[in-house]
mmCIF file of N, CA and C in Angstrom:
data_model
loop_
_atom_site.group_PDB
_atom_site.id
_atom_site.type_symbol
_atom_site.label_atom_id
_atom_site.label_comp_id
_atom_site.label_asym_id
_atom_site.label_seq_id
_atom_site.Cartn_x
_atom_site.Cartn_y
_atom_site.Cartn_z
ATOM 1 N N MET A 1184 94.013 125.253 84.224
ATOM 2 C CA MET A 1184 93.218 124.042 84.244
ATOM 3 C C MET A 1184 93.253 123.391 85.629
ATOM 4 N N ALA A 1185 94.445 123.313 86.235
ATOM 5 C CA ALA A 1185 94.565 122.715 87.563
ATOM 6 C C ALA A 1185 93.797 123.536 88.594
ATOM 7 N N TYR A 1186 93.781 124.851 88.423
ATOM 8 C CA TYR A 1186 93.051 125.710 89.356
ATOM 9 C C TYR A 1186 91.565 125.380 89.327
ATOM 10 N N THR A 1187 91.026 125.133 88.136
ATOM 11 C CA THR A 1187 89.612 124.795 88.005
ATOM 12 C C THR A 1187 89.308 123.475 88.694
ATOM 13 N N LYS A 1188 90.177 122.482 88.523
ATOM 14 C CA LYS A 1188 89.970 121.188 89.180
ATOM 15 C C LYS A 1188 90.040 121.337 90.691
ATOM 16 N N MET A 1189 90.971 122.161 91.179
ATOM 17 C CA MET A 1189 91.076 122.395 92.615
ATOM 18 C C MET A 1189 89.819 123.070 93.142
ATOM 19 N N SER A 1190 89.279 124.016 92.390
ATOM 20 C CA SER A 1190 88.057 124.701 92.804
ATOM 21 C C SER A 1190 86.899 123.724 92.891
ATOM 22 N N CYS A 1191 86.792 122.835 91.908
ATOM 23 C CA CYS A 1191 85.721 121.834 91.918
ATOM 24 C C CYS A 1191 85.879 120.898 93.104
ATOM 25 N N LEU A 1192 87.104 120.480 93.399
ATOM 26 C CA LEU A 1192 87.347 119.601 94.537
ATOM 27 C C LEU A 1192 86.976 120.302 95.839
ATOM 28 N N ALA A 1193 87.320 121.576 95.973
ATOM 29 C CA ALA A 1193 86.970 122.335 97.174
ATOM 30 C C ALA A 1193 85.458 122.439 97.327
ATOM 31 N N ILE A 1194 84.766 122.662 96.231
ATOM 32 C CA ILE A 1194 83.302 122.746 96.273
ATOM 33 C C ILE A 1194 82.714 121.414 96.698
ATOM 34 N N HIS A 1195 83.238 120.308 96.156
ATOM 35 C CA HIS A 1195 82.739 118.984 96.544
ATOM 36 C C HIS A 1195 82.985 118.726 98.026
ATOM 37 N N CYS A 1196 84.141 119.134 98.535
ATOM 38 C CA CYS A 1196 84.434 118.940 99.956
ATOM 39 C C CYS A 1196 83.469 119.737 100.830
ATOM 40 N N ILE A 1197 83.161 120.955 100.429
ATOM 41 C CA ILE A 1197 82.208 121.774 101.180
ATOM 42 C C ILE A 1197 80.830 121.124 101.164
ATOM 43 N N ILE A 1198 80.422 120.623 100.001
ATOM 44 C CA ILE A 1198 79.127 119.945 99.899
ATOM 45 C C ILE A 1198 79.099 118.733 100.816
ATOM 46 N N LEU A 1199 80.197 117.983 100.862
ATOM 47 C CA LEU A 1199 80.271 116.819 101.743
ATOM 48 C C LEU A 1199 80.097 117.213 103.199
ATOM 49 N N LEU A 1200 80.764 118.276 103.602
ATOM 50 C CA LEU A 1200 80.688 118.698 104.995
ATOM 51 C C LEU A 1200 79.303 119.200 105.374
ATOM 52 N N LEU A 1201 78.576 119.740 104.408
ATOM 53 C CA LEU A 1201 77.255 120.287 104.689
ATOM 54 C C LEU A 1201 76.120 119.302 104.430
ATOM 55 N N SER A 1202 76.448 118.150 103.843
ATOM 56 C CA SER A 1202 75.395 117.203 103.470
ATOM 57 C C SER A 1202 74.750 116.577 104.701
ATOM 58 N N VAL A 1203 73.523 116.189 104.527
ATOM 59 C CA VAL A 1203 72.788 115.518 105.591
ATOM 60 C C VAL A 1203 73.120 114.038 105.530
ATOM 61 N N GLU A 1204 73.450 113.468 106.674
ATOM 62 C CA GLU A 1204 73.865 112.074 106.722
ATOM 63 C C GLU A 1204 72.663 111.165 106.939
ATOM 64 N N VAL A 1205 72.533 110.190 106.053
ATOM 65 C CA VAL A 1205 71.538 109.141 106.231
ATOM 66 C C VAL A 1205 72.344 107.871 106.380
ATOM 67 N N MET A 1206 72.384 107.350 107.579
ATOM 68 C CA MET A 1206 73.271 106.238 107.833
ATOM 69 C C MET A 1206 72.528 105.109 108.520
ATOM 70 N N MET A 1207 72.830 103.901 108.104
ATOM 71 C CA MET A 1207 72.307 102.745 108.811
ATOM 72 C C MET A 1207 73.449 101.770 108.996
ATOM 73 N N ASN A 1208 73.658 101.322 110.200
ATOM 74 C CA ASN A 1208 74.719 100.375 110.498
ATOM 75 C C ASN A 1208 74.143 98.972 110.471
ATOM 76 N N ILE A 1209 74.760 98.121 109.683
ATOM 77 C CA ILE A 1209 74.305 96.749 109.555
ATOM 78 C C ILE A 1209 75.464 95.848 109.948
ATOM 79 N N PRO A 1210 75.449 95.258 111.148
ATOM 80 C CA PRO A 1210 76.544 94.376 111.522
ATOM 81 C C PRO A 1210 76.514 93.102 110.684
ATOM 82 N N SER A 1211 77.693 92.610 110.311
ATOM 83 C CA SER A 1211 77.768 91.370 109.548
ATOM 84 C C SER A 1211 77.733 90.187 110.500
ATOM 85 N N ALA A 1212 77.821 88.982 109.957
ATOM 86 C CA ALA A 1212 77.690 87.761 110.750
ATOM 87 C C ALA A 1212 78.660 87.727 111.929
ATOM 88 N N GLY A 1213 79.918 88.086 111.707
ATOM 89 C CA GLY A 1213 80.906 88.066 112.778
ATOM 90 C C GLY A 1213 80.870 89.321 113.632
ATOM 91 N N ALA A 1214 80.047 90.273 113.268
ATOM 92 C CA ALA A 1214 79.913 91.553 113.970
ATOM 93 C C ALA A 1214 81.240 92.293 114.058
ATOM 94 N N THR A 1215 82.141 92.033 113.094
ATOM 95 C CA THR A 1215 83.405 92.754 113.077
ATOM 96 C C THR A 1215 83.392 93.858 112.026
ATOM 97 N N GLU A 1216 82.485 93.764 111.072
ATOM 98 C CA GLU A 1216 82.364 94.794 110.044
ATOM 99 C C GLU A 1216 80.938 95.316 110.006
ATOM 100 N N CYS A 1217 80.818 96.596 109.752
ATOM 101 C CA CYS A 1217 79.509 97.219 109.586
ATOM 102 C C CYS A 1217 79.452 97.872 108.214
ATOM 103 N N ILE A 1218 78.248 98.126 107.759
ATOM 104 C CA ILE A 1218 78.016 98.792 106.481
ATOM 105 C C ILE A 1218 77.172 100.023 106.749
ATOM 106 N N ALA A 1219 77.552 101.138 106.150
ATOM 107 C CA ALA A 1219 76.786 102.379 106.292
ATOM 108 C C ALA A 1219 76.531 102.967 104.915
ATOM 109 N N GLY A 1220 75.317 103.464 104.721
ATOM 110 C CA GLY A 1220 74.978 104.190 103.507
ATOM 111 C C GLY A 1220 75.068 105.679 103.792
ATOM 112 N N LEU A 1221 75.772 106.421 102.927
ATOM 113 C CA LEU A 1221 75.961 107.854 103.147
ATOM 114 C C LEU A 1221 75.197 108.654 102.107
ATOM 115 N N ASN A 1222 74.651 109.766 102.524
ATOM 116 C CA ASN A 1222 73.916 110.644 101.626
ATOM 117 C C ASN A 1222 74.872 111.689 101.060
ATOM 118 N N VAL A 1223 75.671 111.257 100.076
ATOM 119 C CA VAL A 1223 76.580 112.167 99.382
ATOM 120 C C VAL A 1223 76.371 111.991 97.884
ATOM 121 N N GLU A 1224 76.679 113.025 97.133
ATOM 122 C CA GLU A 1224 76.533 112.961 95.681
ATOM 123 C C GLU A 1224 77.698 112.156 95.109
ATOM 124 N N VAL A 1225 77.391 111.086 94.372
ATOM 125 C CA VAL A 1225 78.440 110.222 93.835
ATOM 126 C C VAL A 1225 78.282 110.026 92.335
ATOM 127 N N ASN A 1226 79.396 109.751 91.692
ATOM 128 C CA ASN A 1226 79.435 109.344 90.292
ATOM 129 C C ASN A 1226 80.168 108.014 90.262
ATOM 130 N N CYS A 1227 79.424 106.936 90.217
ATOM 131 C CA CYS A 1227 80.007 105.604 90.314
ATOM 132 C C CYS A 1227 80.128 104.939 88.949
ATOM 133 N N ARG A 1228 81.052 104.018 88.873
ATOM 134 C CA ARG A 1228 81.156 103.112 87.725
ATOM 135 C C ARG A 1228 80.806 101.737 88.256
ATOM 136 N N ARG A 1229 79.585 101.334 88.021
ATOM 137 C CA ARG A 1229 79.043 100.090 88.578
ATOM 138 C C ARG A 1229 79.193 100.133 90.095
ATOM 139 N N SER A 1230 79.971 99.227 90.698
ATOM 140 C CA SER A 1230 80.109 99.244 92.159
ATOM 141 C C SER A 1230 81.353 99.998 92.619
ATOM 142 N N GLU A 1231 82.121 100.567 91.686
ATOM 143 C CA GLU A 1231 83.342 101.298 92.037
ATOM 144 C C GLU A 1231 83.004 102.722 92.476
ATOM 145 N N ALA A 1232 83.408 103.053 93.696
ATOM 146 C CA ALA A 1232 83.109 104.374 94.259
ATOM 147 C C ALA A 1232 84.036 105.439 93.699
ATOM 148 N N ASP A 1233 83.540 106.670 93.674
ATOM 149 C CA ASP A 1233 84.370 107.792 93.239
ATOM 150 C C ASP A 1233 85.136 108.371 94.432
ATOM 151 N N VAL A 1234 85.956 109.368 94.168
ATOM 152 C CA VAL A 1234 86.804 109.981 95.192
ATOM 153 C C VAL A 1234 85.972 110.603 96.310
ATOM 154 N N VAL A 1235 84.865 111.223 95.970
ATOM 155 C CA VAL A 1235 84.009 111.872 96.975
ATOM 156 C C VAL A 1235 83.522 110.848 98.000
ATOM 157 N N CYS A 1236 83.089 109.695 97.524
ATOM 158 C CA CYS A 1236 82.609 108.628 98.408
ATOM 159 C C CYS A 1236 83.752 108.116 99.297
ATOM 160 N N TRP A 1237 84.923 107.873 98.713
ATOM 161 C CA TRP A 1237 86.083 107.393 99.479
ATOM 162 C C TRP A 1237 86.465 108.383 100.577
ATOM 163 N N ILE A 1238 86.536 109.649 100.238
ATOM 164 C CA ILE A 1238 86.930 110.671 101.218
ATOM 165 C C ILE A 1238 85.939 110.708 102.377
ATOM 166 N N GLU A 1239 84.657 110.688 102.065
ATOM 167 C CA GLU A 1239 83.641 110.770 103.118
ATOM 168 C C GLU A 1239 83.649 109.524 103.996
ATOM 169 N N CYS A 1240 83.790 108.343 103.401
ATOM 170 C CA CYS A 1240 83.851 107.104 104.193
ATOM 171 C C CYS A 1240 85.031 107.139 105.158
ATOM 172 N N GLN A 1241 86.193 107.522 104.654
ATOM 173 C CA GLN A 1241 87.378 107.523 105.502
ATOM 174 C C GLN A 1241 87.354 108.662 106.516
ATOM 175 N N ARG A 1242 86.711 109.756 106.193
ATOM 176 C CA ARG A 1242 86.569 110.847 107.163
ATOM 177 C C ARG A 1242 85.704 110.398 108.339
ATOM 178 N N ARG A 1243 84.641 109.667 108.059
ATOM 179 C CA ARG A 1243 83.700 109.266 109.111
ATOM 180 C C ARG A 1243 84.121 108.017 109.867
ATOM 181 N N PHE A 1244 84.782 107.064 109.164
ATOM 182 C CA PHE A 1244 85.041 105.761 109.778
ATOM 183 C C PHE A 1244 86.512 105.381 109.859
ATOM 184 N N GLY A 1245 87.407 106.270 109.464
ATOM 185 C CA GLY A 1245 88.834 105.998 109.573
ATOM 186 C C GLY A 1245 89.457 105.526 108.268
ATOM 187 N N PRO A 1246 90.792 105.487 108.246
ATOM 188 C CA PRO A 1246 91.514 105.205 107.005
ATOM 189 C C PRO A 1246 91.340 103.786 106.470
ATOM 190 N N LYS A 1247 90.864 102.864 107.287
ATOM 191 C CA LYS A 1247 90.683 101.487 106.817
ATOM 192 C C LYS A 1247 89.299 101.242 106.218
ATOM 193 N N ALA A 1248 88.434 102.242 106.270
ATOM 194 C CA ALA A 1248 87.086 102.106 105.692
ATOM 195 C C ALA A 1248 87.190 101.927 104.185
ATOM 196 N N LYS A 1249 86.310 101.103 103.644
ATOM 197 C CA LYS A 1249 86.286 100.845 102.206
ATOM 198 C C LYS A 1249 84.994 101.392 101.620
ATOM 199 N N ALA A 1250 85.114 102.086 100.501
ATOM 200 C CA ALA A 1250 83.957 102.704 99.841
ATOM 201 C C ALA A 1250 83.554 101.892 98.619
ATOM 202 N N TRP A 1251 82.251 101.827 98.373
ATOM 203 C CA TRP A 1251 81.716 101.162 97.195
ATOM 204 C C TRP A 1251 80.342 101.735 96.917
ATOM 205 N N CYS A 1252 79.788 101.416 95.776
ATOM 206 C CA CYS A 1252 78.476 101.940 95.393
ATOM 207 C C CYS A 1252 77.498 100.803 95.161
ATOM 208 N N ARG A 1253 76.240 101.101 95.385
ATOM 209 C CA ARG A 1253 75.186 100.135 95.059
ATOM 210 C C ARG A 1253 74.033 100.889 94.426
ATOM 211 N N SER A 1254 73.287 100.185 93.605
ATOM 212 C CA SER A 1254 72.104 100.776 92.981
ATOM 213 C C SER A 1254 71.027 100.937 94.029
ATOM 214 N N ILE A 1255 70.291 102.025 93.947
ATOM 215 C CA ILE A 1255 69.218 102.278 94.900
ATOM 216 C C ILE A 1255 68.096 101.260 94.724
ATOM 217 N N GLY A 1256 67.833 100.863 93.508
ATOM 218 C CA GLY A 1256 66.814 99.853 93.247
ATOM 219 C C GLY A 1256 66.855 99.414 91.800
ATOM 220 N N PRO A 1257 66.243 98.280 91.506
ATOM 221 C CA PRO A 1257 66.225 97.796 90.126
ATOM 222 C C PRO A 1257 65.563 98.805 89.194
ATOM 223 N N GLY A 1258 66.218 99.088 88.095
ATOM 224 C CA GLY A 1258 65.653 100.008 87.119
ATOM 225 C C GLY A 1258 65.925 101.475 87.397
ATOM 226 N N TYR A 1259 66.535 101.797 88.536
ATOM 227 C CA TYR A 1259 66.855 103.186 88.865
ATOM 228 C C TYR A 1259 68.315 103.463 88.528
ATOM 229 N N PRO A 1260 68.593 104.571 87.850
ATOM 230 C CA PRO A 1260 69.983 104.869 87.500
ATOM 231 C C PRO A 1260 70.801 105.415 88.678
ATOM 232 N N ALA A 1261 70.136 105.898 89.713
ATOM 233 C CA ALA A 1261 70.842 106.507 90.846
ATOM 234 C C ALA A 1261 71.569 105.451 91.668
ATOM 235 N N GLN A 1262 72.698 105.856 92.240
ATOM 236 C CA GLN A 1262 73.465 104.971 93.097
ATOM 237 C C GLN A 1262 73.735 105.643 94.431
ATOM 238 N N GLU A 1263 74.087 104.826 95.418
ATOM 239 C CA GLU A 1263 74.319 105.307 96.776
ATOM 240 C C GLU A 1263 75.741 104.961 97.200
ATOM 241 N N CYS A 1264 76.370 105.872 97.911
ATOM 242 C CA CYS A 1264 77.705 105.648 98.468
ATOM 243 C C CYS A 1264 77.570 104.757 99.703
ATOM 244 N N MET A 1265 78.323 103.668 99.719
ATOM 245 C CA MET A 1265 78.294 102.733 100.840
ATOM 246 C C MET A 1265 79.695 102.611 101.425
ATOM 247 N N CYS A 1266 79.765 102.363 102.739
ATOM 248 C CA CYS A 1266 81.049 102.185 103.415
ATOM 249 C C CYS A 1266 81.032 100.886 104.205
ATOM 250 N N THR A 1267 82.137 100.167 104.146
ATOM 251 C CA THR A 1267 82.346 99.000 104.988
ATOM 252 C C THR A 1267 83.490 99.363 105.929
ATOM 253 N N TYR A 1268 83.288 99.148 107.237
ATOM 254 C CA TYR A 1268 84.287 99.551 108.227
ATOM 255 C C TYR A 1268 84.212 98.640 109.437
ATOM 256 N N THR A 1269 85.242 98.668 110.266
ATOM 257 C CA THR A 1269 85.272 97.872 111.483
ATOM 258 C C THR A 1269 84.330 98.491 112.505
ATOM 259 N N CYS A 1270 83.441 97.668 113.060
ATOM 260 C CA CYS A 1270 82.448 98.154 114.031
ATOM 261 C C CYS A 1270 83.093 98.556 115.347
#
């Protein structure tokens, strides 16, 4: 069973490395934090990010980056992986 979970995790990591990045940096009022949207496959619980989103955020923006999810639009079930990090 653990081998299967490890295989799935390895596959997700490979997908992350090969995914196309769609990123937009939005500086906040103090310009100390930025927000980026990442094009990775996520399974979110409301605004709580999954492990895939956390790993990708921290890989790209460092260990202090915070991952969260947002809905793509009203009425759409799809969600997007978002990262908040120091600019």
